[in-house]
Short mmCIF file of C-alpha atoms and ligand atoms in Angstrom, two decimals:
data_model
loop_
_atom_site.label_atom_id
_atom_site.label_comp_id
_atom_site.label_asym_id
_atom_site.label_seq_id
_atom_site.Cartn_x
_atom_site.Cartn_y
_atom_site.Cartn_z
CA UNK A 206 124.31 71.66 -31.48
CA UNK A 207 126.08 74.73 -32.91
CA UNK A 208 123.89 78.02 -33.31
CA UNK A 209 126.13 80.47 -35.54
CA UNK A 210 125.12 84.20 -35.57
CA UNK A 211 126.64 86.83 -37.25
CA UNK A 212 126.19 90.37 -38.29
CA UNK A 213 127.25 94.16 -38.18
CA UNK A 214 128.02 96.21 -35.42
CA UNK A 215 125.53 96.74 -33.15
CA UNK A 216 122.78 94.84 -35.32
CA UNK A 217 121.77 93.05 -31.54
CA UNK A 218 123.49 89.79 -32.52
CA UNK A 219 125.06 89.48 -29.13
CA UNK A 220 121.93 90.00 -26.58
CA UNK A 221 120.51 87.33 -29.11
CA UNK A 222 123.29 85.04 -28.95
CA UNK A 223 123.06 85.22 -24.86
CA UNK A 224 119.46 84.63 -24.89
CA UNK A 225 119.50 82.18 -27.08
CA UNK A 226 122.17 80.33 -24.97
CA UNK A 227 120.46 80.97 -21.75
CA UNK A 228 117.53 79.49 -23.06
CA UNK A 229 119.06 76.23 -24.28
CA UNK A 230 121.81 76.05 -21.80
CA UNK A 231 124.36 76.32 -24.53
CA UNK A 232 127.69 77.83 -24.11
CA UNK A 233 128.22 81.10 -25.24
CA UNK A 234 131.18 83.03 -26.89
CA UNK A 235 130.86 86.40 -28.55
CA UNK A 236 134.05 86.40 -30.51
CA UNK A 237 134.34 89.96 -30.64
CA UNK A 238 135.28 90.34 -27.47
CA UNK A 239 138.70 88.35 -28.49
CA UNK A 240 139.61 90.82 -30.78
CA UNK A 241 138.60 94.04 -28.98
CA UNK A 242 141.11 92.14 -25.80
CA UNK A 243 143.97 92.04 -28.48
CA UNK A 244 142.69 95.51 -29.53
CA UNK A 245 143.01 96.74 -25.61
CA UNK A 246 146.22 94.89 -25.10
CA UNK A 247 148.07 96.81 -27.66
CA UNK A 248 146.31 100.30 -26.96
CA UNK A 249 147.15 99.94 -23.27
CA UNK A 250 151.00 99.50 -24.49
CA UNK A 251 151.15 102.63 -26.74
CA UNK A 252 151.54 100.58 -29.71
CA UNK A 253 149.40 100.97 -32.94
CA UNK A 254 146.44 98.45 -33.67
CA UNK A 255 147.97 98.08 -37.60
CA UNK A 256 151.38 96.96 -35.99
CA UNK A 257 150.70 93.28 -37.53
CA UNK A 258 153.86 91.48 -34.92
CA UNK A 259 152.80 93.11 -32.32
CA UNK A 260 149.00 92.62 -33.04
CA UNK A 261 149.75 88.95 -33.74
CA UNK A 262 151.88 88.83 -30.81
CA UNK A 263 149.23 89.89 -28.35
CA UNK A 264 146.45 87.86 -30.28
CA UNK A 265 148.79 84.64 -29.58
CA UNK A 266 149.44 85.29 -25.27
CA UNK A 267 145.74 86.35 -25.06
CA UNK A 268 144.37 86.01 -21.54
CA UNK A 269 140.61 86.92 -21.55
CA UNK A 270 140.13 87.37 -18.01
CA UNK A 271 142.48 90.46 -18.23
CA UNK A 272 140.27 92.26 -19.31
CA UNK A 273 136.51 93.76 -18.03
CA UNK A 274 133.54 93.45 -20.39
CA UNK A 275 133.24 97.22 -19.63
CA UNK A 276 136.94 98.34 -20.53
CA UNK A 277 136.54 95.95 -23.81
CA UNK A 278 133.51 97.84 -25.16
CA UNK A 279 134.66 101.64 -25.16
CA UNK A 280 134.77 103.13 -28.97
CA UNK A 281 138.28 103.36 -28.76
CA UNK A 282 138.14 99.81 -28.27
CA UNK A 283 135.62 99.01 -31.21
CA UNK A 284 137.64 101.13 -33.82
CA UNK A 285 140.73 99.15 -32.96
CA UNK A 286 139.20 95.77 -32.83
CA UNK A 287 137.94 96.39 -36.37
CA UNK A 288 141.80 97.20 -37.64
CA UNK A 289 143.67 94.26 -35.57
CA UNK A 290 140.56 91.67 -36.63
CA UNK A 291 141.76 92.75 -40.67
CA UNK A 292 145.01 91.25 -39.98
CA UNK A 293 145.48 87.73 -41.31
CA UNK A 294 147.76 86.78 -38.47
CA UNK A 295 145.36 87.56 -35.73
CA UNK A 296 142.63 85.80 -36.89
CA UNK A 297 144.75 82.64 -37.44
CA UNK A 298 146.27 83.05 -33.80
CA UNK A 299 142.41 82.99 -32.58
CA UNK A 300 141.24 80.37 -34.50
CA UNK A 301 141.99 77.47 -32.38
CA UNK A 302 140.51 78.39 -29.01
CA UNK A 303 137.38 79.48 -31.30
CA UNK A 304 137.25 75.57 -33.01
CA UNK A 305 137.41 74.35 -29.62
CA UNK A 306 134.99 76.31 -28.05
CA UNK A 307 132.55 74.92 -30.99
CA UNK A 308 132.82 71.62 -29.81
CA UNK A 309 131.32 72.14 -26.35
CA UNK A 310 128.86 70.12 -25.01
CA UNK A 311 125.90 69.93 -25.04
CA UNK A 312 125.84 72.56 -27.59
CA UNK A 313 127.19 76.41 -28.49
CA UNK A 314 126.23 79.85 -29.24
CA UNK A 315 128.86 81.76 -30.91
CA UNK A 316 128.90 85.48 -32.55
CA UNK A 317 131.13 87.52 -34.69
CA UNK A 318 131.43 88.18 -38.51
CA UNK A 319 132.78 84.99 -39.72
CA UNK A 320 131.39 82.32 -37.48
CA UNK A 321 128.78 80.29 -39.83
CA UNK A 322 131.25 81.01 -42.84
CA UNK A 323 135.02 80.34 -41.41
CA UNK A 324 134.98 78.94 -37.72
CA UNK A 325 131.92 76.78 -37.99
CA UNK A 326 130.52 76.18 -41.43
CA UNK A 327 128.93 73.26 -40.13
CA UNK A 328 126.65 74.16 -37.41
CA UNK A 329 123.32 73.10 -37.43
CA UNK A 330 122.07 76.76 -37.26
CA UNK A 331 123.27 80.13 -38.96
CA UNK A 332 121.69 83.38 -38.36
CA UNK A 333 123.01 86.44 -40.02
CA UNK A 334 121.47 89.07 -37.99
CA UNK A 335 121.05 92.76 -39.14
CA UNK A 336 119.11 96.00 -39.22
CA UNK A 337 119.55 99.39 -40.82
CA UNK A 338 122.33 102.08 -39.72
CA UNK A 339 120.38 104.45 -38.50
CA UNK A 340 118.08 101.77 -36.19
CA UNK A 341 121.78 100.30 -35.32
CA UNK A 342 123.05 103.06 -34.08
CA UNK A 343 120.13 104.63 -31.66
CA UNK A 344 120.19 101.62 -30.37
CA UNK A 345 123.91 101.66 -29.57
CA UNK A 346 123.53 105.01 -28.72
CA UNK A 347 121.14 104.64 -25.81
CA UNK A 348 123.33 101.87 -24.84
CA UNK A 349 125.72 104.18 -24.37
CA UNK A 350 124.03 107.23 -23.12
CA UNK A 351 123.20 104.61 -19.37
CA UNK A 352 126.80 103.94 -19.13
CA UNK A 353 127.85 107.55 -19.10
CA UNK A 354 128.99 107.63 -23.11
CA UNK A 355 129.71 111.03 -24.54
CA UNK A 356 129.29 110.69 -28.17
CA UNK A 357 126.11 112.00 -30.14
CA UNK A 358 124.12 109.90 -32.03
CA UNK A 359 126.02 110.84 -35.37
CA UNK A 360 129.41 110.11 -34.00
CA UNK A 361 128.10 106.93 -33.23
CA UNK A 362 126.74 106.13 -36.74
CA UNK A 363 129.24 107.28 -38.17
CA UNK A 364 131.50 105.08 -36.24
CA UNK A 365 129.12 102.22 -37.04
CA UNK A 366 129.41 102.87 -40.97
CA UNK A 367 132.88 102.85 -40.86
CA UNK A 368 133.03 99.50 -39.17
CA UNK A 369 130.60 98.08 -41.00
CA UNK A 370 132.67 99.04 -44.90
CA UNK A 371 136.33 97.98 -43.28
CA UNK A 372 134.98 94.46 -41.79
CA UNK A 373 132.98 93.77 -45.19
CA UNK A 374 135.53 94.40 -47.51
CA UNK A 375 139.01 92.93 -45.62
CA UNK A 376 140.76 90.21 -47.60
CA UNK A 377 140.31 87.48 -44.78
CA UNK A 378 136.89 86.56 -43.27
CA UNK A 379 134.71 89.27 -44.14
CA UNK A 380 131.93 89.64 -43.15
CA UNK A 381 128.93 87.93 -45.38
CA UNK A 382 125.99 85.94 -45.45
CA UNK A 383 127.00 82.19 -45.92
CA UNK A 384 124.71 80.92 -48.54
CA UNK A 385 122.33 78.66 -45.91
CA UNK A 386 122.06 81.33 -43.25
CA UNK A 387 118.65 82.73 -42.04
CA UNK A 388 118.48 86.36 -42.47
CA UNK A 389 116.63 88.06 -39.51
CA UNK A 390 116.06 91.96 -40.35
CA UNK A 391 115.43 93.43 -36.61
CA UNK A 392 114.72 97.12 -38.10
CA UNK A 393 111.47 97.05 -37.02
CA UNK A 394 111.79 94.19 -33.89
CA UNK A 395 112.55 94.77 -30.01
CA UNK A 396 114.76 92.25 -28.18
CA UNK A 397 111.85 89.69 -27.13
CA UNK A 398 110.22 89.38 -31.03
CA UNK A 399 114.25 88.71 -31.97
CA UNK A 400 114.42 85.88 -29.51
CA UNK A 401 111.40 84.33 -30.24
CA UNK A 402 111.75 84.30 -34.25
CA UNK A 403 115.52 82.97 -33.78
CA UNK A 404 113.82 80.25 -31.58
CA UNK A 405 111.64 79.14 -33.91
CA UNK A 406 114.48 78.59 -36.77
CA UNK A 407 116.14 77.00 -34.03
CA UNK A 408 113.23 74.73 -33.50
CA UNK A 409 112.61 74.01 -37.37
CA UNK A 410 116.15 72.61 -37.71
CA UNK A 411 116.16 70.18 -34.97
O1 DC B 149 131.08 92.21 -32.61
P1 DC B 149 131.97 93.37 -32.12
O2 DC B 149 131.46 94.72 -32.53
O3 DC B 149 132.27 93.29 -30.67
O4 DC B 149 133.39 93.14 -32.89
C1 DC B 149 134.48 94.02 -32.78
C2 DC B 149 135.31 93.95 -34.06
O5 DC B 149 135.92 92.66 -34.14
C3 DC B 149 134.52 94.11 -35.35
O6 DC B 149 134.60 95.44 -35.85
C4 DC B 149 135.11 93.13 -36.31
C5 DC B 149 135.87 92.16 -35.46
N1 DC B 149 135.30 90.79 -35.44
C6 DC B 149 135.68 89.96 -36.47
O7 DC B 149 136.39 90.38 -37.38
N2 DC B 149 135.27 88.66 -36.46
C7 DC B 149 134.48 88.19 -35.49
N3 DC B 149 134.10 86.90 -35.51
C8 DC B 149 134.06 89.04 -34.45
C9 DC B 149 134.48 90.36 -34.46
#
């Protein structure tokens, strides 16, 4: 089984998508993670995250393990992973190991912007998750506040609505609702009510 999720920044889609795969014993890739290591990769060089060779360059030699989850999720991080992951090139270099990873046995979780519309439009399961700005980003912000993070809770949103208008309005893969998704508006939901309602649209398309 494939369980697609997708969403905007910080909208909870991955702590969903590892629940959901702990809970099934599914497989889990959050895809955003690939393109905040090409991000990294070029940022720790000096070069620019809009230089499209060497952005596709880095995106083709990725190695995953270089990289710590922690190191991969600073702002600087997220800011460049949004401009690399608008280049064509990248996302074609990082489409393979992506198709694979679908196919895993005996079943996947995977998140991102363009997973039940571009890498798997045929998985059982879509779930385009989502929740206002403002909820988004005090979330994020908290987040960020136990690991030490220095920026206030408007820096933050205003980080997150800048994301949100460049990765929904690129030329390749935005991100959007495919037309057979389930929409699940956390606004108003903690982590446990997310999990449960995502397992029960799990559970109605089995
Ligand atoms: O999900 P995230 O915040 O870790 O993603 C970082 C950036 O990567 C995001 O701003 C857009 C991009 N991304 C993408 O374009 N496609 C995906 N499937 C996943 C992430």
């Amino acid at each position: 089984m494939i369980i697609a999720i997708d969403g905007p920044a910080a909208s909870g889609k991955g702590t969903l998508a590892k629940r959901l795969a702990a809970h099934y014993g599914f497989h889990c890739l959050d895809t955003g993670l690939l393109y905040r290591a090409v991000a990294l990769s070029l940022l720790e060089a000096g070069q620019a995250p809009s230089e499209r060779d060497r952005a596709e360059a880095a995106a083709r030699t990725l190695d995953l393990s270089r990289f710590p989850e922690s190191a991969l999720k600073a702002p600087k991080v997220s800011e460049a992973a949004s401009i690399v992951s608008a280049i064509p090139e990248v996302r074609t270099a990082l489409l393979a190991y992506q198709k694979d990873f679908v196919a895993r046995l005996p079943g996947a979780v995977l998140d991102g912007r363009d997973i039940g519309t571009v890498i798997a439009p045929q998985a059982e399961v879509k779930i385009f998750v989502t929740a206002n700005p403002e909820v988004r980003a005090r979330r994020r912000f908290l987040e960020m506040q136990q690991s030490g993070g220095k920026l206030s809770e408007a820096e933050v949103l205003a980080d997150i609505r800048r994301r949100d208008e460049r990765d929904s309005s690129r030329g390749v893969a935005p991100l959007k609702i495919a037309p057979d998704a389930h929409l699940l508006d956390t606004t108003a939901m903690d982590a446990d009510a997310v999990l449960r309602a995502a397992i029960a649209i799990v559970e109605n398309a089995k």
